[in-house]
C-alpha atoms as a PDB file:
ATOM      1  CA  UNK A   1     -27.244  -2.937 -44.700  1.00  0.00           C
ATOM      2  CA  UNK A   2     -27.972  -6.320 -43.167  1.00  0.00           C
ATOM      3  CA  UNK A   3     -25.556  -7.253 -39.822  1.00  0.00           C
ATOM      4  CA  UNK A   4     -24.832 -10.932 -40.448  1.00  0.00           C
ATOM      5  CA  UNK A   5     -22.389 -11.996 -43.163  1.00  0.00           C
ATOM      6  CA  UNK A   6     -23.843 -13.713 -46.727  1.00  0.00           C
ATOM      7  CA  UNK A   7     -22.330 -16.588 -48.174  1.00  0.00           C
ATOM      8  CA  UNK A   8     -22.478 -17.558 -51.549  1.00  0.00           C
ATOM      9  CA  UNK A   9     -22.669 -21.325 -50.948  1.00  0.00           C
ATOM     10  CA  UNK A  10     -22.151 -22.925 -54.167  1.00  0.00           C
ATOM     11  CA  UNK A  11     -19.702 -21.121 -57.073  1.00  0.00           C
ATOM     12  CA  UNK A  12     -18.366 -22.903 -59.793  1.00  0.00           C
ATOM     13  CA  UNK A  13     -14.823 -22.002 -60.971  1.00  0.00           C
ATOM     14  CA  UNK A  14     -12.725 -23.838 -64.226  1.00  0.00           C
ATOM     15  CA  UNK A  15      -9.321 -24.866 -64.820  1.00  0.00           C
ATOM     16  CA  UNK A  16      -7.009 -21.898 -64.254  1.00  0.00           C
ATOM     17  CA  UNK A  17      -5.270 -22.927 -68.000  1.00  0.00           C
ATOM     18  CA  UNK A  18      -8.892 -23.039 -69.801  1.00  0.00           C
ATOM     19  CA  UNK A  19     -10.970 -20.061 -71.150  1.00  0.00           C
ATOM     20  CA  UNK A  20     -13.538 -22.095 -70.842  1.00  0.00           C
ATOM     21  CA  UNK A  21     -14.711 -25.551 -69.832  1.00  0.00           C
ATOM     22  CA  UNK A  22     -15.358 -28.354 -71.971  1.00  0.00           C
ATOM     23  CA  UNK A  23     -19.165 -28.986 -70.657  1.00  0.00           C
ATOM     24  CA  UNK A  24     -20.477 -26.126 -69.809  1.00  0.00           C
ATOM     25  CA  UNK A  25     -18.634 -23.652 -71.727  1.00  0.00           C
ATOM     26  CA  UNK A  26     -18.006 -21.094 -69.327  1.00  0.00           C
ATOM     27  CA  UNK A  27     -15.595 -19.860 -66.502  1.00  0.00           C
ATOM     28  CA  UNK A  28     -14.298 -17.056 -64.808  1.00  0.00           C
ATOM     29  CA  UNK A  29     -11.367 -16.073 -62.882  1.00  0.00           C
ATOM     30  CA  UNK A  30     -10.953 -14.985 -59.062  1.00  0.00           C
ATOM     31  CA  UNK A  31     -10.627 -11.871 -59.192  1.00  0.00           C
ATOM     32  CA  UNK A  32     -13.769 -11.967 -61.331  1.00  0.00           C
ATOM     33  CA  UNK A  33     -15.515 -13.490 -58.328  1.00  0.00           C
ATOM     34  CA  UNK A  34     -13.953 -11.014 -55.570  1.00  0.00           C
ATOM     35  CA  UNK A  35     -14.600  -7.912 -57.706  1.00  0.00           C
ATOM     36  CA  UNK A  36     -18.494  -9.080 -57.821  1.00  0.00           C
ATOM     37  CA  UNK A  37     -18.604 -10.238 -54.356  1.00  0.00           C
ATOM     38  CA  UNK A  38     -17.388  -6.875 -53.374  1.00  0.00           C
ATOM     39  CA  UNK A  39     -19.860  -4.905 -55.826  1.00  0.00           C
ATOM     40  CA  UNK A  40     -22.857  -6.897 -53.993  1.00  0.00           C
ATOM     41  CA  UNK A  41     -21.355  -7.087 -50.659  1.00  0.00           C
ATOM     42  CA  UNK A  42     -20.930 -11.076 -50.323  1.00  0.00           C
ATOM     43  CA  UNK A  43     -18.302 -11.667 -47.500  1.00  0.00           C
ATOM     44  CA  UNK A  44     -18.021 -15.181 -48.565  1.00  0.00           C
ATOM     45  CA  UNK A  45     -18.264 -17.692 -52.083  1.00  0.00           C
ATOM     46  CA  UNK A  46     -17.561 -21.459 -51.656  1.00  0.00           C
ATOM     47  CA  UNK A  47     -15.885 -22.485 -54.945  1.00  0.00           C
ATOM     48  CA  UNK A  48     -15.618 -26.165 -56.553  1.00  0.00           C
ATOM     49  CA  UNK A  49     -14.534 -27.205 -59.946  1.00  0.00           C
ATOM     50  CA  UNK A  50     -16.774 -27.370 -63.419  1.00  0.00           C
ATOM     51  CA  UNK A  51     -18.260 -30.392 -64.884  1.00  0.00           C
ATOM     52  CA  UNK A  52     -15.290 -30.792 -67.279  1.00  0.00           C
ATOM     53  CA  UNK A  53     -12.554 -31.786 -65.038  1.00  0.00           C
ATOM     54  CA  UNK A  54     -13.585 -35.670 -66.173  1.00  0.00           C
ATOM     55  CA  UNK A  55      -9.919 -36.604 -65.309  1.00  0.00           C
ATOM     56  CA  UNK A  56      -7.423 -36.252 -62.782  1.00  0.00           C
ATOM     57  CA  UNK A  57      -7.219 -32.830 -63.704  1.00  0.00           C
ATOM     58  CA  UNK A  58      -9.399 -31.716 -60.941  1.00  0.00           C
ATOM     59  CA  UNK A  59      -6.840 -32.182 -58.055  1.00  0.00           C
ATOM     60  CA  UNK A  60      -5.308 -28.746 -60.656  1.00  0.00           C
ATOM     61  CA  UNK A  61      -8.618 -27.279 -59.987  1.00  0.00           C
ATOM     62  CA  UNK A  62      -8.441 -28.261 -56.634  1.00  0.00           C
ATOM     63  CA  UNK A  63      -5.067 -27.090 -55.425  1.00  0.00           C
ATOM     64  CA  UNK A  64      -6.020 -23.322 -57.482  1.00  0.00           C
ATOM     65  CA  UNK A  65      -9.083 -22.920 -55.027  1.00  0.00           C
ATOM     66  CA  UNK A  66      -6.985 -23.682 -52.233  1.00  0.00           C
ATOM     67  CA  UNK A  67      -4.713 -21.108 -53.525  1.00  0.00           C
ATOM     68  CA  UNK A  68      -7.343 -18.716 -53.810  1.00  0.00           C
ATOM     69  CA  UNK A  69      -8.775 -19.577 -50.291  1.00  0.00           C
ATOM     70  CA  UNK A  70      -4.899 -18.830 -49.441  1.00  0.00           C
ATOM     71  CA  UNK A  71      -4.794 -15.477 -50.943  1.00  0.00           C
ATOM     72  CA  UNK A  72      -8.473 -14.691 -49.908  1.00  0.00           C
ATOM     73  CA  UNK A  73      -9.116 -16.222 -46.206  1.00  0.00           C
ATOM     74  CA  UNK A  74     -12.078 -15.863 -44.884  1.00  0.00           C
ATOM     75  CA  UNK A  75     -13.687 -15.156 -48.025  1.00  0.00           C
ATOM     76  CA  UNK A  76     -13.170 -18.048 -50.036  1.00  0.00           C
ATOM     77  CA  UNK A  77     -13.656 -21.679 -49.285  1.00  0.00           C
ATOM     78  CA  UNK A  78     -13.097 -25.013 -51.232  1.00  0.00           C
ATOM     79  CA  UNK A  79     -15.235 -27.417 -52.288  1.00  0.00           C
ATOM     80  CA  UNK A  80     -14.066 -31.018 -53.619  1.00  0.00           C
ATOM     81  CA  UNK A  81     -15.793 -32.368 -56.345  1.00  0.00           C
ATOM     82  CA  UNK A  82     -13.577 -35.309 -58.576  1.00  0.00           C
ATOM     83  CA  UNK A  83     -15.418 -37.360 -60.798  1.00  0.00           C
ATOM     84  CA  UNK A  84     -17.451 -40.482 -59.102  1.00  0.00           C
ATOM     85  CA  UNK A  85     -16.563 -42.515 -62.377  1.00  0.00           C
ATOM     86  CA  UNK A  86     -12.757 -42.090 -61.499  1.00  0.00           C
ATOM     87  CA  UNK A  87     -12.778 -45.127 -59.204  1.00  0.00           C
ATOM     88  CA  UNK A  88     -13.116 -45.568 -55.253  1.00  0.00           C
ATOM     89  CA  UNK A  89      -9.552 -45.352 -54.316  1.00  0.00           C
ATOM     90  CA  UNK A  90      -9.501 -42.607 -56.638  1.00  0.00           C
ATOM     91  CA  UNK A  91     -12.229 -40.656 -55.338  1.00  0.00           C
ATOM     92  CA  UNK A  92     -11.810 -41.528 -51.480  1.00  0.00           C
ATOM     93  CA  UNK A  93      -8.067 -39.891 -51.679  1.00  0.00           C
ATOM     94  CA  UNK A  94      -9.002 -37.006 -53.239  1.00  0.00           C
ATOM     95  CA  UNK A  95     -12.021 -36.279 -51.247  1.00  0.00           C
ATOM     96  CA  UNK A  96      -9.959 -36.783 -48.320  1.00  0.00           C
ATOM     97  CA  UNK A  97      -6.802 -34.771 -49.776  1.00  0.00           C
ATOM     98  CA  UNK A  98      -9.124 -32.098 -49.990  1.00  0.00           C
ATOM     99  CA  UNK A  99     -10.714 -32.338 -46.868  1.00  0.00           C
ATOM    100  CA  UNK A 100      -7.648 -33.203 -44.747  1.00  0.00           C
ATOM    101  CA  UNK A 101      -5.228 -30.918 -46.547  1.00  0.00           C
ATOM    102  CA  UNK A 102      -7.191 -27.973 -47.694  1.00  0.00           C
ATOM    103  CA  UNK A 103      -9.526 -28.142 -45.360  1.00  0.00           C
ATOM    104  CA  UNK A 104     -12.367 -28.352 -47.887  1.00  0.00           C
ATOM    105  CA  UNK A 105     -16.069 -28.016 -46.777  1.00  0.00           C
ATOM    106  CA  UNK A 106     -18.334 -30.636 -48.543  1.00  0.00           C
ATOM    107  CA  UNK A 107     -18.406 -32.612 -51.710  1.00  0.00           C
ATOM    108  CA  UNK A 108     -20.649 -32.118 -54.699  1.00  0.00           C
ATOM    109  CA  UNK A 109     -21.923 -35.210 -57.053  1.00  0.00           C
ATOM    110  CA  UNK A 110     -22.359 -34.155 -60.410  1.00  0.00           C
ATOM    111  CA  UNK A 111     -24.980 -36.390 -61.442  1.00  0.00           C
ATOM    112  CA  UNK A 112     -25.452 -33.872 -64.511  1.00  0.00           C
ATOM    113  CA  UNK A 113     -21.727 -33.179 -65.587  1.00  0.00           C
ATOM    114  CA  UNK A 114     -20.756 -37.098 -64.810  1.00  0.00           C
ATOM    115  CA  UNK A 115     -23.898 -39.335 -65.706  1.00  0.00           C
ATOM    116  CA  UNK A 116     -24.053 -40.624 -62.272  1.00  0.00           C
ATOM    117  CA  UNK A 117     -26.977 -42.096 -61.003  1.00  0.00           C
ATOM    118  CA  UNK A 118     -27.159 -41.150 -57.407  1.00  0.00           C
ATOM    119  CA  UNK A 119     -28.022 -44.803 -56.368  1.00  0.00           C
ATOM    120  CA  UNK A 120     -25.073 -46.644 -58.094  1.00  0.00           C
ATOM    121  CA  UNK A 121     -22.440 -48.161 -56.081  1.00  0.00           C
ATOM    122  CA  UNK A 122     -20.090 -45.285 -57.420  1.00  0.00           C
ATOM    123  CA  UNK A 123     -22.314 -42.804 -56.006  1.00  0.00           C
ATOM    124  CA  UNK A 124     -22.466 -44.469 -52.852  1.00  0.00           C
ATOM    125  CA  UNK A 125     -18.669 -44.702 -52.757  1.00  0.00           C
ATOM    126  CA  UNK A 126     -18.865 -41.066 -53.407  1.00  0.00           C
ATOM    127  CA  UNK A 127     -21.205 -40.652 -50.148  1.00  0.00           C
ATOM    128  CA  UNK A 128     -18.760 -43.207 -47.857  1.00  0.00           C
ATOM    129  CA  UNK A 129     -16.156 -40.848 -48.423  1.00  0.00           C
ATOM    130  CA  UNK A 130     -18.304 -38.030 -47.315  1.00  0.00           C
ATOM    131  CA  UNK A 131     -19.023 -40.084 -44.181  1.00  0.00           C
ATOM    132  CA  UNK A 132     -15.757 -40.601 -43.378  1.00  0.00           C
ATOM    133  CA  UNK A 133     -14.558 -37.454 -43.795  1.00  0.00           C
ATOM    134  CA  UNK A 134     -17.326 -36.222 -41.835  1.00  0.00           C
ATOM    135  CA  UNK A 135     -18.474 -33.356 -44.482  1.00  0.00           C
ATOM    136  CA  UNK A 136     -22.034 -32.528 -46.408  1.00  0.00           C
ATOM    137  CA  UNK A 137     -22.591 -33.847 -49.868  1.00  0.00           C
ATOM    138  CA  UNK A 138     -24.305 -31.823 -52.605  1.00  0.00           C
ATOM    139  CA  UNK A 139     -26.140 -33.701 -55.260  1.00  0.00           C
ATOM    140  CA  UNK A 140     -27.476 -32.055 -58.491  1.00  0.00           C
ATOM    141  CA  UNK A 141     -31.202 -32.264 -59.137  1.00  0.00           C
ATOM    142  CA  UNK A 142     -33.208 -30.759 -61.918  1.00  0.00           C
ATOM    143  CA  UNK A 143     -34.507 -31.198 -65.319  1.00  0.00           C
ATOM    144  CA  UNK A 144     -31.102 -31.365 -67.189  1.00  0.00           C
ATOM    145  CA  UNK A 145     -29.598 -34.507 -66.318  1.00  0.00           C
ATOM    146  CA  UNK A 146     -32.573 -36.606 -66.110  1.00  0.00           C
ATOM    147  CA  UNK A 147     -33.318 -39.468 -64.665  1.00  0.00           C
ATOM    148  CA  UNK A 148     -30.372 -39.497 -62.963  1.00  0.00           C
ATOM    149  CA  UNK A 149     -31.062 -35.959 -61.538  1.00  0.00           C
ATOM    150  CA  UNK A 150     -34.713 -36.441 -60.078  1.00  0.00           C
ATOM    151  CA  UNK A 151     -34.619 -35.455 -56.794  1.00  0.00           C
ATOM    152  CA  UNK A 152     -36.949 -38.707 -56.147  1.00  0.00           C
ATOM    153  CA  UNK A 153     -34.000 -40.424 -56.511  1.00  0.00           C
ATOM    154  CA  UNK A 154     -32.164 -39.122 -53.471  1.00  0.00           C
ATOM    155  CA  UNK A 155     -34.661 -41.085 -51.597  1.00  0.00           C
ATOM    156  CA  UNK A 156     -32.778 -44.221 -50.948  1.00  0.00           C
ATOM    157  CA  UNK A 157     -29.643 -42.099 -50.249  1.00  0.00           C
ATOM    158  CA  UNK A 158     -31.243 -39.868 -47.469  1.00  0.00           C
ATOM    159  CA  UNK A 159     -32.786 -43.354 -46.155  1.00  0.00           C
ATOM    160  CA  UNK A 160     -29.618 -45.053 -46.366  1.00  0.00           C
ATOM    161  CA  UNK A 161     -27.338 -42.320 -45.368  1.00  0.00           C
ATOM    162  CA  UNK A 162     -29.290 -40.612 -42.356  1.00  0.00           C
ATOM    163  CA  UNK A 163     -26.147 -39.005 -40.823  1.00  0.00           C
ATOM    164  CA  UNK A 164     -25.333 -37.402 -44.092  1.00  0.00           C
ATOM    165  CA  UNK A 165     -26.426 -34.268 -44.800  1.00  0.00           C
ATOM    166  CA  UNK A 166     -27.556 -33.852 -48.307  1.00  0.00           C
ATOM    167  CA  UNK A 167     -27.698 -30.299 -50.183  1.00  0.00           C
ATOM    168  CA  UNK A 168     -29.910 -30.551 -53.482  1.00  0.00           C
ATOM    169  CA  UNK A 169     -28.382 -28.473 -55.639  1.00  0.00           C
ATOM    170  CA  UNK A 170     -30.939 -26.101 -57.330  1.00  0.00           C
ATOM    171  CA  UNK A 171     -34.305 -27.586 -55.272  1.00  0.00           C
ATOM    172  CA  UNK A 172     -35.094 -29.701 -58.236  1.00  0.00           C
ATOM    173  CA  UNK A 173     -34.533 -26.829 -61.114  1.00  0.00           C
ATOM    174  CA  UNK A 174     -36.331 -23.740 -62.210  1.00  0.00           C
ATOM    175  CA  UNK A 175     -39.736 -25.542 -61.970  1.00  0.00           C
ATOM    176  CA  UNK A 176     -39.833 -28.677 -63.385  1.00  0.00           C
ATOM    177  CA  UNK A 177     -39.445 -30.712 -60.068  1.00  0.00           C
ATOM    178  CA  UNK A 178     -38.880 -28.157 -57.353  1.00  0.00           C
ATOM    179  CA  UNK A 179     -42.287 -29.003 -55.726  1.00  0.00           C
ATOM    180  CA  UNK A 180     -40.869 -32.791 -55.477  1.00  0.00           C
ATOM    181  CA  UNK A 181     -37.327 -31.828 -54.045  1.00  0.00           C
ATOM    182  CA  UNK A 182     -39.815 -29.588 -51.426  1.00  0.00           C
ATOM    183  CA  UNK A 183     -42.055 -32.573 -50.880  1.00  0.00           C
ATOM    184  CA  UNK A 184     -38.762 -34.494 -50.289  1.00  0.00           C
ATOM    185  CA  UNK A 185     -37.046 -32.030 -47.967  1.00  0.00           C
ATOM    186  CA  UNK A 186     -40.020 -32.141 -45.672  1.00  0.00           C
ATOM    187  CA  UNK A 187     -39.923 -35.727 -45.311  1.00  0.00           C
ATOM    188  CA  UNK A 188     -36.561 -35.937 -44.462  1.00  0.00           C
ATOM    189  CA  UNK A 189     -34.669 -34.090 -42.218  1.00  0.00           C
ATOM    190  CA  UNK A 190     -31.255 -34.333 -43.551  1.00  0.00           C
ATOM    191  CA  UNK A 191     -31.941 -32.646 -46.748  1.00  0.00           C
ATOM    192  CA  UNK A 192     -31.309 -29.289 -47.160  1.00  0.00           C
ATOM    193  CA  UNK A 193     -32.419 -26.568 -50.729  1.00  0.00           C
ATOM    194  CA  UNK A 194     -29.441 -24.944 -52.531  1.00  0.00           C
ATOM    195  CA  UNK A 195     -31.910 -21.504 -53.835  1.00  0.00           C
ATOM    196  CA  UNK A 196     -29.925 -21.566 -57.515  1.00  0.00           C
ATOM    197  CA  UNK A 197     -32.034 -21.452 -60.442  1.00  0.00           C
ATOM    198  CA  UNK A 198     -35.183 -22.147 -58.482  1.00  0.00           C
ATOM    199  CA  UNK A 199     -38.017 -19.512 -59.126  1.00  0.00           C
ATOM    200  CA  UNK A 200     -38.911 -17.023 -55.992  1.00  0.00           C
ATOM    201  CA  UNK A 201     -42.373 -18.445 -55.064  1.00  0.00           C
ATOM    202  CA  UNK A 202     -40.774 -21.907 -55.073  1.00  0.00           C
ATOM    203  CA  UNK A 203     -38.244 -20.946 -52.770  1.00  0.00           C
ATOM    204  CA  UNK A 204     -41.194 -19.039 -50.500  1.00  0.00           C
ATOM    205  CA  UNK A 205     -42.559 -22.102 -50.577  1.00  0.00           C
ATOM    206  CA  UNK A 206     -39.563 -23.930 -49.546  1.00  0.00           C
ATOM    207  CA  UNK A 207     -38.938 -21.266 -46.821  1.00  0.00           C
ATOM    208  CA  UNK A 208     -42.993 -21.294 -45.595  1.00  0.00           C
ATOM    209  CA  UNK A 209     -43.295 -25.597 -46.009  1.00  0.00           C
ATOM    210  CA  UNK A 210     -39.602 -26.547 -45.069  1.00  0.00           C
ATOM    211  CA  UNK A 211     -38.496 -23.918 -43.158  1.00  0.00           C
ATOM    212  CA  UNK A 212     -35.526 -21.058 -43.470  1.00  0.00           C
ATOM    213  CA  UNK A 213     -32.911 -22.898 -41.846  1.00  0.00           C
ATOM    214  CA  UNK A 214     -32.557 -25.836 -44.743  1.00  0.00           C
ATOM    215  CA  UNK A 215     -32.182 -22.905 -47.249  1.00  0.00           C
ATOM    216  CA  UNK A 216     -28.818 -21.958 -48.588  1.00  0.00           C
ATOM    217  CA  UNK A 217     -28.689 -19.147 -50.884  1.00  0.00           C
ATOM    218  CA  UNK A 218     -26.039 -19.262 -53.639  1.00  0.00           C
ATOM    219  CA  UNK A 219     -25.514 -18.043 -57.383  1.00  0.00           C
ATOM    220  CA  UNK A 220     -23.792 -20.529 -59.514  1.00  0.00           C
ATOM    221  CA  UNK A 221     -21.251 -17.859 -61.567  1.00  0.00           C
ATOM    222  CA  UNK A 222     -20.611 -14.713 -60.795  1.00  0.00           C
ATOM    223  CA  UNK A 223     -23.270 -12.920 -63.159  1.00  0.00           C
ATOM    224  CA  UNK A 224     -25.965 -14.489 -60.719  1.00  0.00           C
ATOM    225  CA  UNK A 225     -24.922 -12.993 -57.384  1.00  0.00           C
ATOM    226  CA  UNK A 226     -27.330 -10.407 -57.880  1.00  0.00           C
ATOM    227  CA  UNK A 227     -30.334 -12.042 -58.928  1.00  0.00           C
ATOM    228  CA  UNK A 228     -29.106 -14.785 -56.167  1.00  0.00           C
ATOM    229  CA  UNK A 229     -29.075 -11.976 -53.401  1.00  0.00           C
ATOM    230  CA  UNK A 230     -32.766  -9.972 -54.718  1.00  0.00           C
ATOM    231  CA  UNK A 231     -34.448 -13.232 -54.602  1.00  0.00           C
ATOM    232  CA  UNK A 232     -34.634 -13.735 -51.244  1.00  0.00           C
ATOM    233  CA  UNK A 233     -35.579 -10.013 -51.184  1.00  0.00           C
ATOM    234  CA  UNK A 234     -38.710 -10.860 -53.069  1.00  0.00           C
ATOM    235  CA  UNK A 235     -39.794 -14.131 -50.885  1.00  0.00           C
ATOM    236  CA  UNK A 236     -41.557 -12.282 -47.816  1.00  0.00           C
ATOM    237  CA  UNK A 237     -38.631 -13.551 -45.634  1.00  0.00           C
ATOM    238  CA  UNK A 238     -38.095 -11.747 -42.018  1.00  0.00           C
ATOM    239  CA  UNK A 239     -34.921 -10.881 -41.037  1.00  0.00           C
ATOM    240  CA  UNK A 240     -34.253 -13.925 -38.760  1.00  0.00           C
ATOM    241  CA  UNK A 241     -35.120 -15.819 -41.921  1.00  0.00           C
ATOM    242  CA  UNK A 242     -32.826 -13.736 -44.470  1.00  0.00           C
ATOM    243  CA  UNK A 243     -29.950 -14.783 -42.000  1.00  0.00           C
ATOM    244  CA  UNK A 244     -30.340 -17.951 -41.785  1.00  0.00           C
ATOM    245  CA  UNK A 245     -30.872 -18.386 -45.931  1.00  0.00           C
ATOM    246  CA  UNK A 246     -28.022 -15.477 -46.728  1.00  0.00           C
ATOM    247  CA  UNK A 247     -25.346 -16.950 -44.654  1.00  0.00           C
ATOM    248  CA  UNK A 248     -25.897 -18.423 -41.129  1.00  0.00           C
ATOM    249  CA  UNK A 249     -27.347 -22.105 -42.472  1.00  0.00           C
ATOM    250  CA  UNK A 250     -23.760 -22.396 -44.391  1.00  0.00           C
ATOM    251  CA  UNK A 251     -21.692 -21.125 -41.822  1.00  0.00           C
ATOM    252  CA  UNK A 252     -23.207 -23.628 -39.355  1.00  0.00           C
ATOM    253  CA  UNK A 253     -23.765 -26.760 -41.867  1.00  0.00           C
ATOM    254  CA  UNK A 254     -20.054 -25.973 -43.297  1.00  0.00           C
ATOM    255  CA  UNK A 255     -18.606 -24.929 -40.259  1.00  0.00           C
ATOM    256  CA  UNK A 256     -17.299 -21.713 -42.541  1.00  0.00           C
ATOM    257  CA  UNK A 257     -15.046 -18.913 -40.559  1.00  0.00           C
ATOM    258  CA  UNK A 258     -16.122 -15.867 -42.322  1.00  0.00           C
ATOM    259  CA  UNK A 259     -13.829 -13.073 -42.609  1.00  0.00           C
ATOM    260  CA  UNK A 260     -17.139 -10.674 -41.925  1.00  0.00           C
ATOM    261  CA  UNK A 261     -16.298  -7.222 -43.810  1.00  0.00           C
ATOM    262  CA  UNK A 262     -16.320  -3.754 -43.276  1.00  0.00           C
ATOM    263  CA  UNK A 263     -18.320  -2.711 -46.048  1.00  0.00           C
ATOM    264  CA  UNK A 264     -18.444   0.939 -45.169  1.00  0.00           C
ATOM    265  CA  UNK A 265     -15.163   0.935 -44.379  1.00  0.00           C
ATOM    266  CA  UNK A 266     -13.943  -0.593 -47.521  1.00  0.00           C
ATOM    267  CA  UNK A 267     -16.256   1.901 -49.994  1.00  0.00           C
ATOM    268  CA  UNK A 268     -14.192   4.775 -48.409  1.00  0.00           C
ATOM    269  CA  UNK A 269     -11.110   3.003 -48.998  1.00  0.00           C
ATOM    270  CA  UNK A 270     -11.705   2.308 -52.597  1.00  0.00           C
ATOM    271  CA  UNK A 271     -13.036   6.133 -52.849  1.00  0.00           C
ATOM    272  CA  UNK A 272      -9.363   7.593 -51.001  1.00  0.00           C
END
């Protein structure tokens, strides 16, 4: 049983009203998420709202992860993520509402969910807030959402923004253009490799070409923590490595105060 807490760094959680959300189609409740963190011995998820909150809904979504981060702290942690179309003021409030308030950890741009190109002036809006508010960003990448999801097109923004810390959210996709996000990530320093959806030898080769500690591991939805958690069983990775990429690289980029758990303690618990 490994000694250093894992964190699921990027979990994606509906509209506590909805079955289901209006882009994707799925959602799942907390206590979905702790019972499966729990089976596979996560200490930590980061949660942020679906692609359907397109309208002011999401400060709902918002305020029920906080509530969750409430009921579960330690373990859960907020992640703001309003639509970029919704307008600067808009945005900037929210992002800071969320930051300042419920002491959120980064922001994600939907360039999928939201048809944002990542180089518009309401993606850069997006990224000013982040600056201000002194927090990461994390931008989807990968086949579905193309062009605007290219991970070529974060070029400009990691040029342009070099005190920001950009996540790429799924290293460019399953295959398509993971080699390009890796080509990217080692020419830039502030971008960091979310590991979800990417295959295993990409993410070897992210670990070997980029190095371990611009590797976040996370799963997406809950029915992914496992295959999230064997995959960087299956990529060669030392021990050093597997704590930087389970955990340690999103406890120090998000500045997360894990509630580490007992796990042994717990199983005997449940069994009593």
């Amino acid at each position: 049983m490994p000694d250093y807490p894992i964190v699921n760094a990027h979990h994606h959680i509906g509209h506590p009203d909805d079955d289901q959300d209006s882009v994707f189609q799925w959602s799942e409740s907390v206590a979905q998420i702790i019972d499966t963190m729990d089976e596979n011995r996560v200490d930590a998820s980061m949660l942020m709202p679906l692609g359907g909150e397109n309208d002011r809904s999401v400060t709902e979504v918002h305020d029920s992860i906080y509530e969750a981060s409430e009921a579960y702290p330690g373990r859960i942690f907020g992640i703001t993520a309003p639509n970029a179309h919704l307008g600067r003021e808009f945005v900037h409030e929210e992002i800071t509402r969320c930051v300042e308030e419920l002491d959120f950890k980064y922001a994600k741009l939907h360039t999928l969910a939201w048809g944002v190109d990542p180089t518009s002036d309401v993606a850069y809006d997006f990224y000013d807030a982040c600056v201000e508010n002194d927090i990461p960003v994390m931008i989807h990448t990968g086949p579905h959402g193309m062009p605007f999801s290219v991970p070529g097109m974060l070029i400009p923004v990691a040029e342009d923004y070099p005190e920001l810390d950009i996540v790429m959210a799924h290293m460019g996709g399953a295959y398509t253009l993971t080699q390009e996000a890796i080509i990217l990530a080692k020419r830039y320093e502030n971008l960091y490799l979310d590991t979800t959806l990417a295959l295993n030898m990409y993410v070897r080769r992210a670990m070997e070409e980029v190095g371990a500690d611009r590797l976040l591991m996370a799963a997406e939805h809950s029915s992914n923590i496992p295959v999230a958690l064997t995959k960087i069983d299956c990529i060669g990775a030392s021990e050093d490595q597997k704590r930087q990429i389970l955990g340690g690289n999103a406890i120090d980029l998000y500045d997360l105060d894990v509630a580490v758990q007992d796990w042994e303690e717990k199983e005997i618990s449940a069994a009593d």
